[in-house]
Short mmCIF file of C-alpha atoms and ligand atoms in Angstrom, two decimals:
data_model
loop_
_atom_site.label_atom_id
_atom_site.label_comp_id
_atom_site.label_asym_id
_atom_site.label_seq_id
_atom_site.Cartn_x
_atom_site.Cartn_y
_atom_site.Cartn_z
CA UNK B 1 57.89 154.56 -8.98
CA UNK B 2 55.61 151.83 -7.61
CA UNK B 3 52.24 152.73 -6.17
CA UNK B 4 51.50 151.01 -2.88
CA UNK B 5 48.33 150.92 -0.84
CA UNK B 6 48.77 151.07 2.92
CA UNK B 7 45.59 150.12 4.78
CA UNK B 8 45.25 151.18 8.41
CA UNK B 9 47.59 154.02 7.49
CA UNK B 10 46.51 156.28 10.36
CA UNK B 11 47.61 153.80 13.05
CA UNK B 12 50.92 153.82 14.94
CA UNK B 13 52.70 151.38 12.63
CA UNK B 14 51.21 153.02 9.53
CA UNK B 15 52.34 156.45 10.66
CA UNK B 16 55.95 155.27 11.18
CA UNK B 17 55.93 153.38 7.90
CA UNK B 18 54.57 156.23 5.77
CA UNK B 19 57.21 158.56 7.14
CA UNK B 20 59.97 156.03 6.39
CA UNK B 21 58.76 155.18 2.87
CA UNK B 22 57.87 158.72 1.76
CA UNK B 23 59.56 159.55 -1.54
CA UNK B 24 60.37 155.91 -2.25
CA UNK B 25 56.88 154.86 -3.28
CA UNK B 26 53.74 156.64 -4.41
CA UNK B 27 51.69 155.98 -1.29
CA UNK B 28 47.96 155.55 -1.34
CA UNK B 29 46.97 155.72 2.31
CA UNK B 30 43.67 154.36 3.49
CA UNK B 31 41.91 154.20 6.83
CA UNK B 32 38.50 154.34 8.44
CA UNK B 33 39.60 157.46 10.31
CA UNK B 34 40.65 160.72 8.69
CA UNK B 35 44.38 161.36 8.96
CA UNK B 36 47.11 163.91 8.41
CA UNK B 37 48.78 163.22 5.08
CA UNK B 38 52.54 163.09 4.51
CA UNK B 39 53.57 165.16 1.45
CA UNK B 40 53.02 163.26 -1.80
CA UNK B 41 50.46 160.82 -0.40
CA UNK B 42 46.90 160.36 -1.49
CA UNK B 43 44.22 159.32 0.97
CA UNK B 44 41.08 157.25 0.47
CA UNK B 45 38.72 156.64 3.35
CA UNK B 46 37.65 153.00 3.45
CA UNK B 47 35.94 150.47 5.67
CA UNK B 48 37.65 147.14 5.00
CA UNK B 49 34.62 145.21 6.26
CA UNK B 50 32.95 146.34 3.01
CA UNK B 51 34.09 144.54 -0.15
CA UNK B 52 33.11 147.52 -2.35
CA UNK B 53 35.53 149.76 -0.42
CA UNK B 54 38.29 147.17 -0.73
CA UNK B 55 37.75 146.88 -4.49
CA UNK B 56 37.97 150.66 -4.78
CA UNK B 57 41.21 151.11 -2.83
CA UNK B 58 43.11 148.17 -4.33
CA UNK B 59 42.45 149.20 -7.94
CA UNK B 60 45.61 150.16 -9.85
CA UNK B 61 48.21 149.58 -7.12
CA UNK B 62 51.41 147.51 -7.44
CA UNK B 63 51.35 146.21 -3.89
CA UNK B 64 49.25 146.27 -0.74
CA UNK B 65 50.64 146.66 2.76
CA UNK B 66 47.68 145.51 4.82
CA UNK B 67 48.03 147.11 8.24
CA UNK B 68 44.29 147.71 8.72
CA UNK B 69 42.49 145.85 11.46
CA UNK B 70 42.07 145.45 15.21
CA UNK B 71 45.59 145.54 16.60
CA UNK B 72 45.35 144.11 20.12
CA UNK B 73 43.42 141.53 22.16
CA UNK B 74 39.76 142.51 22.40
CA UNK B 75 36.14 141.55 21.81
CA UNK B 76 35.52 138.79 19.28
CA UNK B 77 32.96 140.81 17.30
CA UNK B 78 35.49 143.57 16.62
CA UNK B 79 38.25 141.11 15.73
CA UNK B 80 35.92 139.06 13.54
CA UNK B 81 34.83 142.12 11.55
CA UNK B 82 38.20 143.79 11.13
CA UNK B 83 40.70 140.92 11.07
CA UNK B 84 38.73 138.03 9.58
CA UNK B 85 36.14 139.63 7.28
CA UNK B 86 38.33 142.69 6.59
CA UNK B 87 41.44 140.66 5.90
CA UNK B 88 39.57 138.34 3.54
CA UNK B 89 38.09 141.33 1.70
CA UNK B 90 41.51 142.92 1.17
CA UNK B 91 43.09 139.72 -0.19
CA UNK B 92 40.10 138.93 -2.39
CA UNK B 93 39.79 142.50 -3.71
CA UNK B 94 43.52 142.55 -4.51
CA UNK B 95 43.16 139.28 -6.40
CA UNK B 96 40.16 140.53 -8.38
CA UNK B 97 42.05 143.70 -9.27
CA UNK B 98 45.13 141.77 -10.40
CA UNK B 99 47.36 142.96 -7.54
CA UNK B 100 49.83 140.16 -6.88
CA UNK B 101 51.95 141.53 -4.03
CA UNK B 102 50.80 141.74 -0.45
CA UNK B 103 52.78 142.48 2.67
CA UNK B 104 50.80 141.09 5.58
CA UNK B 105 51.85 142.35 8.99
CA UNK B 106 51.11 139.39 11.19
CA UNK B 107 52.08 139.53 14.84
CA UNK B 108 54.25 137.96 17.51
CA UNK B 109 50.87 137.05 19.06
CA UNK B 110 50.34 134.36 16.38
CA UNK B 111 53.01 132.46 18.33
CA UNK B 112 52.70 134.14 21.72
CA UNK B 113 52.29 130.92 23.71
CA UNK B 114 55.84 129.81 23.02
CA UNK B 115 57.95 130.14 26.12
CA UNK B 116 60.52 132.84 26.53
CA UNK B 117 63.25 130.28 27.12
CA UNK B 118 62.67 128.94 23.62
CA UNK B 119 64.03 130.27 20.32
CA UNK B 120 61.52 129.82 17.51
CA UNK B 121 61.83 130.18 13.75
CA UNK B 122 59.36 130.75 10.91
CA UNK B 123 58.50 127.04 10.68
CA UNK B 124 57.02 126.56 14.16
CA UNK B 125 53.39 125.57 14.57
CA UNK B 126 51.21 128.60 15.45
CA UNK B 127 50.52 129.08 19.15
CA UNK B 128 48.26 132.14 19.35
CA UNK B 129 47.82 133.83 22.71
CA UNK B 130 44.26 135.12 22.19
CA UNK B 131 41.53 135.91 19.70
CA UNK B 132 43.74 138.56 18.13
CA UNK B 133 46.56 136.02 17.72
CA UNK B 134 44.10 133.57 16.16
CA UNK B 135 43.05 136.25 13.66
CA UNK B 136 46.71 136.73 12.68
CA UNK B 137 47.06 132.96 12.16
CA UNK B 138 43.98 133.23 9.93
CA UNK B 139 45.67 136.00 7.93
CA UNK B 140 48.78 133.88 7.47
CA UNK B 141 46.63 130.93 6.34
CA UNK B 142 44.80 133.17 3.88
CA UNK B 143 48.14 134.41 2.55
CA UNK B 144 49.26 130.82 2.05
CA UNK B 145 46.03 129.98 0.20
CA UNK B 146 46.22 133.02 -2.06
CA UNK B 147 49.87 132.28 -2.86
CA UNK B 148 49.31 128.59 -3.65
CA UNK B 149 45.95 128.84 -5.39
CA UNK B 150 46.12 132.23 -7.09
CA UNK B 151 49.85 132.85 -7.51
CA UNK B 152 49.99 135.84 -5.19
CA UNK B 153 53.29 136.84 -3.59
CA UNK B 154 52.95 137.44 0.11
CA UNK B 155 55.40 138.31 2.85
CA UNK B 156 53.95 137.76 6.33
CA UNK B 157 55.85 139.74 8.95
CA UNK B 158 55.26 138.61 12.53
CA UNK B 159 55.77 142.05 13.97
CA UNK B 160 57.03 142.45 17.52
CA UNK B 161 56.51 145.99 18.72
CA UNK B 162 57.17 148.99 16.49
CA UNK B 163 58.32 152.03 18.39
CA UNK B 164 61.10 154.57 18.39
CA UNK B 165 62.46 152.75 21.48
CA UNK B 166 61.62 149.57 23.41
CA UNK B 167 59.24 150.35 26.27
CA UNK B 168 59.74 147.40 28.65
CA UNK B 169 61.62 144.13 29.23
CA UNK B 170 59.45 142.07 26.88
CA UNK B 171 59.85 144.63 24.13
CA UNK B 172 63.65 144.40 24.47
CA UNK B 173 63.21 140.98 22.84
CA UNK B 174 60.64 141.97 20.20
CA UNK B 175 61.38 145.62 19.41
CA UNK B 176 61.27 146.74 15.77
CA UNK B 177 62.62 150.18 14.95
CA UNK B 178 60.77 152.18 12.29
CA UNK B 179 63.69 152.02 9.85
CA UNK B 180 64.03 148.24 10.25
CA UNK B 181 60.27 147.94 9.71
CA UNK B 182 60.60 149.92 6.48
CA UNK B 183 63.47 147.69 5.33
CA UNK B 184 61.37 144.55 5.85
CA UNK B 185 58.31 146.01 4.13
CA UNK B 186 60.47 147.07 1.15
CA UNK B 187 61.76 143.48 0.90
CA UNK B 188 58.13 142.35 0.83
CA UNK B 189 57.38 144.75 -2.01
CA UNK B 190 60.57 144.27 -4.05
CA UNK B 191 62.06 140.82 -3.55
CA UNK B 192 61.72 138.94 -6.85
CA UNK B 193 61.35 135.45 -5.39
CA UNK B 194 58.65 135.79 -2.78
CA UNK B 195 55.73 133.40 -3.01
CA UNK B 196 54.69 132.84 0.61
CA UNK B 197 57.15 133.67 3.34
CA UNK B 198 57.02 134.22 7.08
CA UNK B 199 59.61 136.36 8.84
CA UNK B 200 59.83 138.00 12.24
CA UNK B 201 59.46 141.77 12.39
CA UNK B 202 62.17 142.48 14.93
CA UNK B 203 65.38 144.50 14.96
CA UNK B 204 68.77 142.88 15.60
CA UNK B 205 67.95 142.56 19.31
CA UNK B 206 70.51 140.67 21.33
CA UNK B 207 67.64 139.38 23.55
CA UNK B 208 65.53 138.15 20.62
CA UNK B 209 63.43 134.98 20.97
CA UNK B 210 63.50 134.41 17.23
CA UNK B 211 65.73 132.68 14.75
CA UNK B 212 65.08 135.14 11.94
CA UNK B 213 67.23 133.36 9.37
CA UNK B 214 64.40 133.42 6.82
CA UNK B 215 64.44 137.22 6.88
CA UNK B 216 68.24 137.20 6.57
CA UNK B 217 67.96 134.86 3.58
CA UNK B 218 65.70 137.42 1.91
CA UNK B 219 68.30 140.14 2.49
CA UNK B 220 67.15 141.69 5.78
CA UNK B 221 70.01 143.45 7.56
CA UNK B 222 68.51 145.18 10.62
CA UNK B 223 70.27 148.35 11.76
CA UNK B 224 69.08 148.56 15.36
CA UNK B 225 69.48 146.57 18.59
CA UNK B 226 67.33 147.17 21.69
CA UNK B 227 70.35 146.51 23.90
CA UNK B 228 71.28 150.17 23.66
CA UNK B 229 68.16 150.88 25.78
CA UNK B 230 68.38 147.83 28.07
CA UNK B 231 69.85 149.39 31.20
CA UNK B 232 67.31 152.20 31.22
CA UNK B 233 64.36 149.87 30.50
CA UNK B 234 65.35 147.28 33.12
CA UNK B 235 65.90 149.91 35.80
CA UNK B 236 62.20 150.83 35.72
CA UNK B 237 60.81 147.30 35.16
CA UNK B 238 58.38 146.04 37.85
CA UNK B 239 57.79 142.32 38.48
CA UNK B 240 54.84 141.18 36.36
CA UNK B 241 52.26 138.43 36.15
CA UNK B 242 54.07 135.06 36.27
CA UNK B 243 52.23 133.61 33.28
CA UNK B 244 52.73 136.77 31.25
CA UNK B 245 56.42 136.59 32.12
CA UNK B 246 56.74 132.94 31.12
CA UNK B 247 55.43 133.31 27.59
CA UNK B 248 56.55 135.44 24.69
CA UNK B 249 53.12 137.04 24.24
CA UNK B 250 53.26 138.58 27.72
CA UNK B 251 50.06 140.10 29.05
CA UNK B 252 48.17 138.95 25.92
CA UNK B 253 48.46 135.40 27.37
CA UNK B 254 46.29 136.33 30.39
CA UNK B 255 44.19 139.42 29.57
CA UNK B 256 40.86 139.44 27.72
CA UNK B 257 41.42 142.99 26.50
CA UNK B 258 44.67 144.85 26.06
CA UNK B 259 44.73 148.58 25.48
CA UNK B 260 46.89 149.94 22.68
CA UNK B 261 49.74 150.61 23.15
CA UNK B 262 49.95 147.51 25.29
CA UNK B 263 50.96 148.54 28.83
CA UNK B 264 53.50 147.01 31.12
CA UNK B 265 52.25 143.73 32.62
CA UNK B 266 50.85 144.10 36.14
CA UNK B 267 51.27 141.52 38.86
CA UNK B 268 47.93 139.84 39.58
CA UNK B 269 46.88 139.16 43.18
CA UNK B 270 46.91 135.33 42.90
CA UNK B 271 48.94 133.37 40.42
CA UNK B 272 47.22 130.62 38.41
CA UNK B 273 49.09 127.35 38.39
CA UNK B 274 50.40 125.80 35.20
C1 15L N 301 50.87 143.65 18.53
O1 15L N 301 50.60 142.78 17.72
C2 15L N 301 50.11 144.92 18.61
O2 15L N 301 49.59 145.29 17.34
C3 15L N 301 50.88 146.05 19.21
O3 15L N 301 49.98 147.07 19.52
C4 15L N 301 51.65 145.62 20.45
O4 15L N 301 50.75 145.34 21.48
C5 15L N 301 52.51 144.42 20.12
O5 15L N 301 51.79 143.39 19.51
C6 15L N 301 53.24 143.85 21.33
O6 15L N 301 53.25 142.64 21.51
O7 15L N 301 53.86 144.62 22.04
#
């Protein structure tokens, strides 16, 4: 059985993923915060802004699923520390410890300034919708560098929104069910031919904004479709900010800070013109 390190394991995505992958991998969970372990896991507390911690947690694992970091739009200092310095430390520590496989959960916010009336694939130019999105573009660039220069094998998953059900209209297009998340992560750990790949972390949503053919090429067969929840979600949807509603990144395209989980977009008093 392969041993995998999951950083940021105590977070929402980490909690879903550990539950889904339990029994399939020997999971080494790591986080800054203490957490409740799933049976069979080990836990190591670590601060990814410290290289020594990263060297300790990446030693002896077959693959790293790097979920750790700041997961929404917020202050630059926090994003710089967790998503730039921390991300670099994890990649570099993995390299020094001879770990070749990394699954890097990027985000839909790396391309959040594409319009909703556009379908984008894995080859589009990044269009981040904030500092957080920029940090995810940085992570993808780092993954590309470590693949090309050091022979690492990295799957970047531009995750939409992981939840047991889609929570609003935007999430109907970007929802990722926990079991589809686990399928994608397992592809990232197991697929023999990965060097550097970008895929979208979304279920088989009928309202998707993504051409996810690169994921399909790697064997991804999502089981879920947000459409099953559409009527219920749309019935409670309120009109939102016009800019947020124009672009795929939603409220991240206008707000300076977004709480987690990201709330429904609110209509602002006066619309900016674009
Ligand atoms: C993300 O990248 C965040 O990590 C998550 O908390 C959600 O806000 C998600 O995007 C989203 O766009 O809904």
